[in-house]
Coordinates of C-alpha atoms in Angstrom, one line a residue:
Chain A
V172 CA 4.4 -36.1 105.0
S173 CA 2.2 -38.0 107.4
E174 CA 2.0 -37.0 111.1
V175 CA 3.8 -39.1 113.7
A176 CA 3.1 -39.3 117.4
N177 CA 5.1 -37.3 119.9
T178 CA 8.0 -38.8 121.9
V179 CA 8.2 -37.3 125.3
L180 CA 11.4 -37.6 127.3
R181 CA 11.8 -36.4 130.9
S182 CA 14.8 -35.0 132.8
N183 CA 15.8 -36.2 136.3
G184 CA 14.3 -33.0 137.5
G185 CA 10.9 -33.7 135.9
T186 CA 11.1 -31.5 132.9
D187 CA 9.5 -32.9 129.7
V188 CA 11.0 -32.5 126.2
V189 CA 8.7 -33.2 123.3
I190 CA 10.0 -34.6 120.0
G191 CA 7.4 -34.3 117.3
D192 CA 6.1 -32.6 114.2
A193 CA 4.5 -29.6 116.0
S194 CA 7.5 -28.8 118.2
P195 CA 10.9 -27.2 117.6
F196 CA 13.7 -29.6 116.5
V197 CA 15.4 -31.3 119.5
I198 CA 19.2 -31.3 119.5
I199 CA 20.7 -34.3 121.3
G200 CA 24.2 -33.0 122.2
E201 CA 26.9 -35.3 120.9
R202 CA 29.9 -34.0 122.8
I203 CA 30.0 -36.3 125.8
N204 CA 31.7 -39.2 123.9
P205 CA 35.4 -40.1 124.1
T206 CA 35.5 -41.4 120.6
G207 CA 38.1 -39.3 118.8
R208 CA 38.6 -37.1 121.8
K209 CA 41.9 -38.0 123.4
K210 CA 41.8 -35.5 126.3
L211 CA 38.3 -36.6 127.4
A212 CA 39.3 -40.3 127.1
E213 CA 42.4 -39.7 129.3
E214 CA 40.3 -37.8 131.9
L215 CA 37.7 -40.5 132.0
K216 CA 40.3 -43.2 132.5
Q217 CA 41.5 -41.3 135.6
G218 CA 38.0 -40.8 136.9
N219 CA 38.0 -37.1 136.1
Y220 CA 34.6 -35.8 134.9
E221 CA 35.5 -32.1 134.6
T222 CA 35.2 -32.1 130.8
V223 CA 32.0 -34.0 131.0
E224 CA 30.6 -31.4 133.3
A225 CA 31.8 -28.5 131.1
D226 CA 30.5 -30.2 128.0
A227 CA 27.1 -30.7 129.6
L228 CA 26.8 -27.1 130.7
A229 CA 28.1 -25.7 127.4
Q230 CA 25.8 -27.8 125.2
V231 CA 22.7 -27.0 127.2
A232 CA 23.6 -23.3 127.1
A233 CA 23.9 -23.7 123.3
G234 CA 20.5 -25.2 123.0
A235 CA 20.8 -29.0 123.4
G236 CA 17.4 -30.3 124.6
V237 CA 18.9 -33.7 125.4
L238 CA 22.4 -34.9 126.2
D239 CA 24.0 -38.1 124.7
L240 CA 26.3 -39.9 127.1
N241 CA 28.8 -42.3 125.8
A242 CA 31.7 -43.8 127.7
G243 CA 33.1 -46.3 125.2
I244 CA 36.9 -46.6 125.5
P245 CA 38.1 -50.0 124.4
G246 CA 39.7 -51.9 127.3
F247 CA 38.3 -49.7 130.0
D248 CA 35.4 -50.0 132.5
E249 CA 32.5 -48.7 130.5
V250 CA 30.0 -49.9 133.1
A251 CA 31.6 -47.7 135.8
M252 CA 32.2 -44.7 133.6
L253 CA 28.8 -44.6 131.9
S254 CA 27.1 -45.0 135.4
A255 CA 29.2 -42.1 136.7
M256 CA 28.3 -39.9 133.7
V257 CA 24.6 -40.6 134.3
K258 CA 24.7 -39.5 137.9
I259 CA 26.9 -36.5 137.3
V260 CA 24.9 -35.1 134.3
N261 CA 21.6 -35.9 135.9
D262 CA 22.5 -33.8 139.0
L263 CA 24.1 -31.0 136.9
V264 CA 21.6 -30.0 134.2
D265 CA 17.8 -30.2 133.8
V266 CA 17.6 -32.0 130.4
P267 CA 16.7 -35.6 129.6
I268 CA 19.7 -37.9 128.8
C269 CA 20.3 -40.3 126.0
I270 CA 22.3 -43.2 127.3
D271 CA 24.6 -44.4 124.5
S272 CA 26.4 -47.7 124.3
S273 CA 27.0 -50.7 122.2
T274 CA 27.7 -52.7 125.4
P275 CA 24.5 -54.2 126.9
E276 CA 26.1 -54.5 130.3
A277 CA 26.8 -50.8 130.4
L278 CA 23.2 -49.9 129.5
E279 CA 21.9 -52.4 132.0
A280 CA 24.0 -50.8 134.7
A281 CA 23.4 -47.2 133.8
V282 CA 19.8 -47.0 132.8
P283 CA 18.4 -47.9 136.3
L284 CA 20.5 -45.0 137.8
A285 CA 18.8 -42.4 135.6
G286 CA 15.8 -40.4 136.7
G287 CA 13.0 -39.2 134.5
K288 CA 12.4 -40.9 131.1
V289 CA 15.6 -41.6 129.2
L290 CA 16.4 -42.4 125.6
I291 CA 18.4 -45.6 125.1
N292 CA 20.9 -45.5 122.2
S293 CA 20.6 -48.0 120.6
V294 CA 19.1 -51.3 119.6
T295 CA 19.7 -52.7 116.2
A296 CA 17.4 -55.0 114.2
E297 CA 19.7 -57.9 115.1
Q298 CA 17.7 -60.4 117.0
H299 CA 20.2 -60.7 119.9
S300 CA 20.2 -57.0 120.3
M301 CA 16.4 -56.7 120.4
D302 CA 16.0 -59.7 122.7
R303 CA 18.5 -58.3 125.2
L304 CA 17.7 -54.6 125.2
L305 CA 14.0 -54.2 124.5
P306 CA 13.1 -55.7 127.9
L307 CA 15.4 -53.1 129.5
V308 CA 13.5 -50.3 127.6
A309 CA 10.2 -51.7 128.7
E310 CA 11.1 -52.3 132.3
H311 CA 12.3 -48.7 132.8
G312 CA 9.6 -47.0 130.7
A313 CA 12.4 -45.6 128.5
A314 CA 12.4 -44.6 124.8
V315 CA 14.8 -46.3 122.4
I316 CA 16.6 -45.5 119.2
G317 CA 16.4 -48.4 116.8
M318 CA 19.1 -48.5 114.1
A319 CA 17.9 -49.5 110.6
N320 CA 20.4 -52.3 110.2
D321 CA 20.3 -56.0 111.0
E322 CA 22.5 -59.1 110.9
D323 CA 23.3 -58.4 107.3
G324 CA 24.9 -55.0 108.1
I325 CA 24.0 -51.6 106.6
S326 CA 22.2 -51.7 103.2
M327 CA 22.1 -48.7 100.8
D328 CA 18.7 -50.0 99.7
P329 CA 15.9 -48.0 101.4
D330 CA 13.6 -50.9 101.4
V331 CA 16.1 -53.1 103.2
R332 CA 16.7 -50.4 105.8
F333 CA 12.9 -50.0 106.1
A334 CA 12.5 -53.7 106.7
A335 CA 15.1 -53.5 109.6
A336 CA 13.3 -50.5 111.1
A337 CA 9.9 -52.3 110.8
K338 CA 11.5 -55.3 112.6
V339 CA 12.6 -53.1 115.5
A340 CA 9.1 -51.5 115.7
A341 CA 7.4 -54.9 115.7
N342 CA 9.7 -56.4 118.3
A343 CA 9.3 -53.3 120.5
E344 CA 5.5 -53.7 120.3
K345 CA 5.8 -57.4 121.4
H346 CA 7.7 -56.1 124.5
G347 CA 4.9 -53.7 125.3
I348 CA 6.8 -50.6 124.3
A349 CA 4.5 -47.8 123.0
R350 CA 5.0 -46.9 119.3
E351 CA 5.9 -43.3 120.2
D352 CA 8.8 -44.5 122.4
V353 CA 10.5 -46.0 119.4
I354 CA 12.7 -43.6 117.4
I355 CA 14.3 -44.9 114.2
D356 CA 17.8 -43.9 113.0
P357 CA 17.8 -44.4 109.2
L358 CA 21.7 -44.3 109.3
A359 CA 23.6 -41.4 108.0
M360 CA 26.6 -42.7 106.0
P361 CA 29.6 -40.6 104.7
I362 CA 28.4 -38.7 101.6
G363 CA 32.0 -38.5 100.3
A364 CA 32.1 -42.3 100.0
A365 CA 28.4 -43.0 99.1
P366 CA 26.9 -40.4 96.8
D367 CA 23.4 -41.8 97.5
A368 CA 23.8 -41.6 101.3
G369 CA 21.4 -38.6 101.4
T370 CA 18.8 -39.8 99.0
A371 CA 18.8 -43.3 100.5
M372 CA 18.0 -41.7 103.9
I373 CA 15.2 -39.5 102.6
A374 CA 13.6 -42.5 100.8
T375 CA 14.0 -44.6 104.0
M376 CA 12.5 -41.9 106.1
R377 CA 9.4 -41.4 104.0
R378 CA 8.5 -45.1 104.3
I379 CA 9.3 -45.2 108.0
R380 CA 7.1 -42.1 108.7
D381 CA 4.3 -43.3 106.5
E382 CA 4.2 -46.9 107.4
L383 CA 5.5 -47.1 111.0
G384 CA 4.5 -43.6 112.2
V385 CA 7.6 -43.2 114.4
N386 CA 10.0 -40.3 115.0
L387 CA 13.4 -40.3 113.3
S388 CA 16.9 -39.4 114.6
C389 CA 20.4 -39.8 113.3
G390 CA 24.0 -39.3 114.1
A391 CA 24.2 -36.3 111.9
S392 CA 28.0 -35.7 111.6
N393 CA 28.6 -39.1 110.1
I394 CA 27.4 -37.6 106.8
S395 CA 30.4 -35.3 106.4
F396 CA 33.1 -37.7 107.5
G397 CA 36.2 -37.3 105.4
M398 CA 35.0 -34.0 103.7
P399 CA 36.3 -30.5 104.2
G400 CA 33.8 -27.9 105.5
R401 CA 32.1 -30.4 107.7
H402 CA 30.0 -28.1 109.8
E403 CA 28.4 -26.5 106.7
I404 CA 27.6 -30.0 105.2
D405 CA 26.1 -31.0 108.5
A406 CA 24.0 -27.8 108.6
A407 CA 22.6 -28.4 105.1
F408 CA 22.1 -32.1 105.8
L409 CA 20.1 -31.4 109.0
T410 CA 18.0 -28.8 107.1
L411 CA 17.2 -31.4 104.4
M412 CA 16.4 -34.0 107.1
I413 CA 14.2 -31.6 109.0
G414 CA 12.3 -30.9 105.7
A415 CA 11.9 -34.7 105.3
G416 CA 10.4 -35.1 108.7
M417 CA 13.2 -35.6 111.2
N418 CA 12.4 -34.0 114.5
T419 CA 15.6 -34.7 116.5
A420 CA 19.3 -35.7 115.9
I421 CA 22.5 -36.3 117.7
T422 CA 24.7 -33.3 116.7
N423 CA 26.8 -30.5 118.2
P424 CA 24.9 -27.3 119.1
L425 CA 28.3 -25.5 119.6
H426 CA 28.9 -25.7 115.8
R427 CA 27.4 -22.4 114.8
P428 CA 26.4 -23.4 111.2
V429 CA 24.6 -26.4 112.6
K430 CA 22.8 -24.4 115.3
K431 CA 21.8 -21.7 112.9
A432 CA 20.5 -24.1 110.3
I433 CA 18.3 -25.8 112.9
L434 CA 17.0 -22.4 114.2
A435 CA 16.3 -21.2 110.7
A436 CA 14.5 -24.5 109.8
D437 CA 12.4 -24.1 113.0
L438 CA 11.5 -20.5 111.9
L439 CA 10.7 -21.5 108.3
L440 CA 8.5 -24.4 109.3
G441 CA 6.5 -22.3 111.7
H442 CA 8.0 -23.5 115.0
D443 CA 9.5 -20.1 116.0
E444 CA 6.7 -17.6 115.6
F445 CA 7.9 -14.1 114.5
G446 CA 11.5 -15.4 114.9
A447 CA 11.8 -14.9 118.6
E448 CA 14.4 -17.7 119.0
W449 CA 16.2 -16.7 115.8
I450 CA 16.5 -13.1 116.9
K451 CA 17.7 -14.0 120.4
D452 CA 20.4 -16.2 118.9
H453 CA 21.4 -13.5 116.5
R454 CA 21.7 -10.9 119.2
A455 CA 23.8 -13.2 121.4
E456 CA 26.1 -13.8 118.5
L457 CA 26.5 -10.1 117.9
E458 CA 27.2 -9.4 121.5
L459 CA 29.8 -12.2 121.6
A460 CA 31.4 -10.7 118.5
Q461 CA 31.5 -7.3 120.0
G462 CA 33.0 -8.7 123.2
S463 CA 30.3 -7.2 125.3
Chain B
V282 CA 8.3 -36.4 95.0
S283 CA 7.3 -37.0 91.4
E284 CA 9.7 -36.3 88.5
V285 CA 9.3 -33.2 86.4
A286 CA 10.5 -32.5 82.9
N287 CA 13.7 -30.5 82.3
T288 CA 13.7 -26.9 81.4
V289 CA 16.5 -26.1 79.0
L290 CA 17.7 -22.5 78.6
R291 CA 20.4 -21.3 76.2
S292 CA 22.9 -18.5 76.2
N293 CA 23.4 -16.1 73.4
G294 CA 26.6 -18.1 72.7
G295 CA 24.7 -21.4 72.4
T296 CA 25.4 -22.9 75.8
D297 CA 22.6 -24.9 77.4
V298 CA 21.7 -24.8 81.0
V299 CA 19.4 -27.6 82.3
I300 CA 16.9 -27.0 85.1
G301 CA 15.7 -30.4 86.4
D302 CA 15.6 -33.1 89.1
A303 CA 18.8 -34.9 87.8
S304 CA 20.9 -31.7 87.5
P305 CA 22.7 -29.5 90.0
F306 CA 20.6 -26.5 91.3
V307 CA 20.6 -23.5 88.9
I308 CA 21.3 -20.2 90.6
I309 CA 19.6 -17.2 88.8
G310 CA 21.8 -14.3 89.9
E311 CA 19.6 -11.5 91.3
R312 CA 22.0 -8.6 91.5
I313 CA 21.3 -6.8 88.3
N314 CA 18.3 -5.0 89.6
P315 CA 18.1 -1.4 90.7
T316 CA 15.5 -2.0 93.4
G317 CA 17.0 -1.0 96.7
R318 CA 20.4 -0.2 95.0
K319 CA 20.8 3.5 94.8
K320 CA 24.2 3.5 93.2
L321 CA 23.1 1.1 90.4
A322 CA 19.9 3.1 89.8
E323 CA 21.9 6.4 89.5
E324 CA 24.3 4.8 87.0
L325 CA 21.5 3.4 84.9
K326 CA 19.8 6.8 84.7
Q327 CA 23.0 8.1 83.3
G328 CA 23.4 5.3 80.8
N329 CA 26.3 3.9 82.7
Y330 CA 26.4 0.0 82.7
E331 CA 29.7 -0.5 84.5
T332 CA 28.1 -2.0 87.6
V333 CA 25.9 -4.1 85.4
E334 CA 29.0 -5.5 83.8
A335 CA 30.8 -6.0 87.1
D336 CA 27.8 -7.7 88.6
A337 CA 27.4 -10.0 85.6
L338 CA 31.0 -11.1 85.8
A339 CA 31.1 -11.5 89.5
Q340 CA 27.9 -13.5 89.7
V341 CA 28.9 -15.9 86.9
A342 CA 32.3 -16.4 88.6
A343 CA 30.5 -17.2 91.8
G344 CA 28.4 -19.8 90.2
A345 CA 25.3 -18.2 88.7
G346 CA 24.0 -20.4 85.9
V347 CA 21.6 -17.7 84.6
L348 CA 21.5 -13.9 85.2
D349 CA 18.3 -12.0 86.0
L350 CA 18.1 -8.6 84.3
N351 CA 15.8 -6.0 85.8
A352 CA 15.8 -2.3 84.9
G353 CA 12.7 -1.1 86.8
I354 CA 13.2 2.5 88.0
P355 CA 9.9 4.3 88.4
G356 CA 9.7 7.3 86.0
F357 CA 12.7 6.2 83.9
D358 CA 12.9 4.6 80.5
E359 CA 12.8 0.9 81.3
V360 CA 12.4 -0.1 77.7
A361 CA 15.8 1.5 76.8
M362 CA 17.6 0.4 79.9
L363 CA 16.3 -3.2 79.8
S364 CA 17.2 -3.5 76.1
A365 CA 20.7 -2.1 76.8
M366 CA 21.2 -4.6 79.6
V367 CA 20.2 -7.5 77.4
K368 CA 22.7 -6.6 74.7
I369 CA 25.6 -5.8 77.1
V370 CA 25.1 -9.0 79.3
N371 CA 24.6 -11.2 76.2
D372 CA 27.9 -10.0 74.8
L373 CA 29.8 -10.2 78.1
V374 CA 29.1 -13.6 79.6
D375 CA 28.1 -17.0 78.3
V376 CA 25.0 -17.8 80.4
P377 CA 21.3 -17.6 79.6
I378 CA 19.4 -14.6 80.8
C379 CA 16.2 -14.1 82.7
I380 CA 14.5 -10.9 81.5
D381 CA 12.6 -9.5 84.5
S382 CA 10.0 -6.8 84.3
S383 CA 6.5 -6.0 85.3
T384 CA 6.2 -3.7 82.3
P385 CA 5.0 -5.6 79.2
E386 CA 6.4 -2.9 76.9
A387 CA 9.9 -3.5 78.3
L388 CA 9.6 -7.3 77.9
E389 CA 8.3 -6.8 74.3
A390 CA 11.2 -4.6 73.4
A391 CA 14.0 -6.6 75.2
V392 CA 13.1 -10.2 74.5
P393 CA 13.5 -10.0 70.7
L394 CA 17.1 -8.6 71.2
A395 CA 18.2 -11.7 73.2
G396 CA 20.0 -14.6 71.7
G397 CA 19.6 -18.2 72.8
K398 CA 16.6 -19.2 74.8
V399 CA 15.6 -16.8 77.5
L400 CA 13.5 -17.0 80.6
I401 CA 10.8 -14.3 80.9
N402 CA 10.1 -13.1 84.4
S403 CA 7.2 -13.0 84.8
V404 CA 3.6 -13.6 83.9
T405 CA 0.9 -13.8 86.7
A406 CA -2.4 -15.7 86.6
E407 CA -4.2 -12.4 85.9
Q408 CA -5.9 -12.8 82.6
H409 CA -4.6 -9.5 81.2
S410 CA -1.0 -10.6 82.0
M411 CA -1.4 -14.0 80.4
D412 CA -3.2 -12.7 77.3
R413 CA -0.4 -10.1 76.7
L414 CA 2.7 -12.0 77.6
L415 CA 2.2 -15.7 76.7
P416 CA 2.1 -14.8 73.0
L417 CA 5.5 -13.2 73.4
V418 CA 6.8 -16.3 75.1
A419 CA 5.5 -18.5 72.4
E420 CA 6.7 -16.3 69.5
H421 CA 10.3 -16.3 70.8
G422 CA 10.4 -19.9 72.0
A423 CA 11.2 -18.6 75.4
A424 CA 10.5 -20.1 78.8
V425 CA 8.5 -18.2 81.4
I426 CA 8.1 -17.9 85.1
G427 CA 4.5 -17.9 86.2
M428 CA 3.6 -16.4 89.5
A429 CA 1.1 -18.2 91.7
N430 CA -1.2 -15.2 92.1
D431 CA -4.2 -13.8 90.2
E432 CA -6.6 -10.9 90.2
D433 CA -7.3 -11.6 93.9
G434 CA -3.7 -11.1 95.0
I435 CA -1.5 -13.5 96.9
S436 CA -3.3 -16.1 99.0
M437 CA -1.8 -17.9 102.0
D438 CA -3.9 -20.9 101.0
P439 CA -1.8 -23.5 99.1
D440 CA -4.9 -24.6 97.1
V441 CA -5.6 -21.1 96.0
R442 CA -2.0 -20.6 94.9
F443 CA -2.1 -24.0 93.2
A444 CA -5.2 -22.9 91.3
A445 CA -3.4 -19.8 90.0
A446 CA -0.4 -21.9 88.9
A447 CA -2.7 -24.3 87.1
K448 CA -4.3 -21.4 85.3
V449 CA -0.9 -20.2 84.0
A450 CA 0.0 -23.7 82.9
A451 CA -3.4 -24.2 81.1
N452 CA -3.1 -20.8 79.4
A453 CA 0.5 -21.5 78.3
E454 CA -0.6 -24.7 76.8
K455 CA -3.3 -22.9 74.8
H456 CA -0.6 -20.7 73.4
G457 CA 1.4 -23.7 72.3
I458 CA 4.1 -23.3 75.0
A459 CA 5.6 -26.6 76.0
R460 CA 4.9 -27.7 79.6
E461 CA 8.6 -27.8 80.4
D462 CA 9.0 -24.1 79.4
V463 CA 6.7 -23.1 82.2
I464 CA 8.3 -22.6 85.6
I465 CA 6.1 -21.7 88.6
D466 CA 7.0 -19.3 91.4
P467 CA 5.0 -20.4 94.4
L468 CA 5.7 -17.0 96.0
A469 CA 8.1 -16.6 98.9
M470 CA 6.6 -14.2 101.5
P471 CA 8.5 -12.7 104.5
I472 CA 8.6 -15.3 107.2
G473 CA 8.8 -12.6 109.9
A474 CA 5.3 -11.4 109.0
A475 CA 3.7 -14.7 108.0
P476 CA 4.8 -17.7 110.1
D477 CA 3.2 -20.1 107.6
A478 CA 5.2 -18.6 104.6
G479 CA 7.5 -21.7 104.4
T480 CA 4.9 -24.4 105.0
A481 CA 2.5 -22.8 102.5
M482 CA 5.2 -22.8 99.9
I483 CA 6.1 -26.5 100.5
A484 CA 2.4 -27.5 100.3
T485 CA 1.9 -25.5 97.2
M486 CA 5.0 -26.9 95.6
R487 CA 4.0 -30.5 96.3
R488 CA 0.7 -30.0 94.4
I489 CA 2.4 -28.1 91.5
R490 CA 5.0 -30.8 91.0
D491 CA 2.5 -33.7 91.4
E492 CA -0.3 -32.3 89.3
L493 CA 1.3 -29.9 86.8
G494 CA 4.7 -31.6 86.4
V495 CA 6.5 -28.2 86.0
N496 CA 9.7 -26.9 87.5
L497 CA 9.7 -24.4 90.4
S498 CA 11.6 -21.2 91.1
C499 CA 11.3 -18.3 93.5
G500 CA 12.7 -15.0 94.6
A501 CA 14.5 -16.5 97.6
S502 CA 15.5 -13.5 99.5
N503 CA 11.9 -12.3 100.0
I504 CA 11.6 -14.9 102.8
S505 CA 14.0 -13.2 105.1
F506 CA 12.8 -9.6 104.5
G507 CA 12.8 -7.6 107.8
M508 CA 14.8 -10.3 109.8
P509 CA 18.4 -10.2 111.0
G510 CA 20.8 -12.8 109.7
R511 CA 19.1 -12.8 106.3
H512 CA 21.8 -14.8 104.4
E513 CA 21.6 -17.7 106.9
I514 CA 17.8 -17.7 106.7
D515 CA 18.0 -17.6 102.9
A516 CA 20.5 -20.5 103.0
A517 CA 18.2 -22.7 105.1
F518 CA 15.2 -21.7 103.1
L519 CA 16.8 -22.7 99.8
T520 CA 17.9 -26.0 101.4
L521 CA 14.4 -26.8 102.4
M522 CA 13.1 -25.7 99.0
I523 CA 15.6 -27.9 97.2
G524 CA 14.5 -30.8 99.4
A525 CA 10.9 -30.1 98.4
G526 CA 11.8 -30.2 94.7
M527 CA 12.8 -26.7 93.7
N528 CA 15.6 -26.8 91.0
T529 CA 16.3 -23.1 90.5
A530 CA 15.8 -19.8 92.3
I531 CA 16.6 -16.2 91.9
T532 CA 19.2 -15.5 94.6
N533 CA 22.7 -14.1 95.2
P534 CA 25.6 -16.5 94.7
L535 CA 28.0 -13.9 96.3
H536 CA 26.3 -14.5 99.6
R537 CA 28.5 -17.3 101.0
P538 CA 26.0 -19.0 103.3
V539 CA 23.6 -19.2 100.3
K540 CA 26.2 -20.5 97.9
K541 CA 27.4 -23.1 100.4
A542 CA 24.0 -24.3 101.2
I543 CA 23.2 -24.8 97.6
L544 CA 26.5 -26.7 97.0
A545 CA 25.9 -28.8 100.1
A546 CA 22.4 -29.7 99.0
D547 CA 23.7 -30.7 95.5
L548 CA 26.3 -32.9 97.2
L549 CA 23.8 -34.4 99.6
L550 CA 21.2 -35.1 96.9
G551 CA 23.8 -36.9 94.7
H552 CA 24.4 -34.1 92.2
D553 CA 28.1 -33.5 93.0
E554 CA 29.7 -36.9 93.0
F555 CA 32.5 -37.3 95.6
G556 CA 32.1 -33.6 96.3
A557 CA 34.2 -32.3 93.5
E558 CA 32.4 -28.9 93.4
W559 CA 32.1 -28.7 97.1
I560 CA 35.9 -29.3 97.6
K561 CA 36.7 -26.8 94.8
D562 CA 34.6 -24.1 96.5
H563 CA 36.2 -24.9 99.9
R564 CA 39.7 -24.6 98.5
A565 CA 38.9 -21.3 96.8
E566 CA 37.5 -20.0 100.0
L567 CA 40.7 -21.1 101.9
E568 CA 42.9 -19.5 99.3
L569 CA 41.0 -16.2 99.5
A570 CA 41.1 -16.3 103.3
Q571 CA 44.9 -16.8 103.2
G572 CA 45.2 -13.9 100.7
S573 CA 47.0 -16.1 98.1

């Protein structure tokens, strides 16, 4: 596997997080997202950010290096909610944020409020998406996740996905965005519906790394949608992805099988010398189990 | 990753097990081995094979496709014990066996007793090992595991390990052994002592697959020796190895994290369509937990 350049994000407090081949895997905590979370959605509608705060603290404590912030509730004021999330989380924890929306207005409002160097999630290879969002990325010196789909939707053909990724990389370059500030999401689809979901990703990733030289991320839990034993599927999936050269993903560090798989992969790939992090996590788990 | 030829083993009862890129991962059950198992060692010394029988049945029930048989107890009659194991296990379960010894006399006695097509574990790249054991492999139409070390011991340099593997493959060819009947063990070393144990294996495996076109196996639990949380390390390790093109390994299917990682990897790599095996295993686990 060829080497890719490091992506460096920065927290509001000035702390850098490095995404790259020589660094431990970076977990982007997925929890702050009302999709499928009724209680959180209800709170957000009432301007209550207590769960957001609790989720931010819990995910960082569990090892999230970055926090994804998503405020998408159909029919409600995403601009206001996403902006509030950015300010609250920026003040609460010292990790970079990943500002996540499919609504350009929400990104345009929230990104300028963030300190440090944020990750914008996401642009697609659709021309209207790139034309509108890449200037925002460039203006704020942000990094961006580019989804490997375009106007024709999501293909199961790795070469079609690669072409979409290449379009995002080329357009980003035109807007003056450094190559290392583009992270491609090769699109994790539910394996229960698409038996080639994993192999298509691995093939896409190989071309993206070799030919575009960019980092890779994904929304990891999509892979197990509809299957029983989701956390264990996610864990094995992330391990395979890490082996194929993925250095960050949006996932849940509070899911123990996921966290352990990531720590074990770091250990096995030489990013946790003598297992210091692995042993620390193991001890904490034992202490928790013993109620001490 | 380039394609490699299938290795086909056969049980005493005539059932084939295929090790290859297009097939589910093959677990070689590691339990029938007195090393570090005091109770089993004591039984074997007294000619008692009850634990051997129980381990054979339990491992096959847990998904072992092949059973490793090892009777090495320093100072005791390995020839007699290994021979007895072969006969007992061959009669008891319908899976191929992997006859495991570092004593040539024991292999020479036990291999002719086995039905089907066995796997001989192992030959090294030491000339005396190859000269003595490869004729046995050829004579009995067996397959063989070749260890990637020679007279100079185990190197951490992938190119040195590859050279040892290539020596085994070349010598096997001289003895008329088909390329697909050679499986190379790239040598899993304890990650707690050698931070590059994982990366060295992956690099070695790439060259072995690309240049020798043979299947790969390993003794998976070596990787976690001396570390806490061994089963979870083994699970992530096997997932990474499977992603790097390993199609079989000697491991313990009764360790749930290991079994689940292997099933999840099969699912994610398209060897378990719609998750039939994954779902079956999940249901069995739920039923066991509910005591039904």
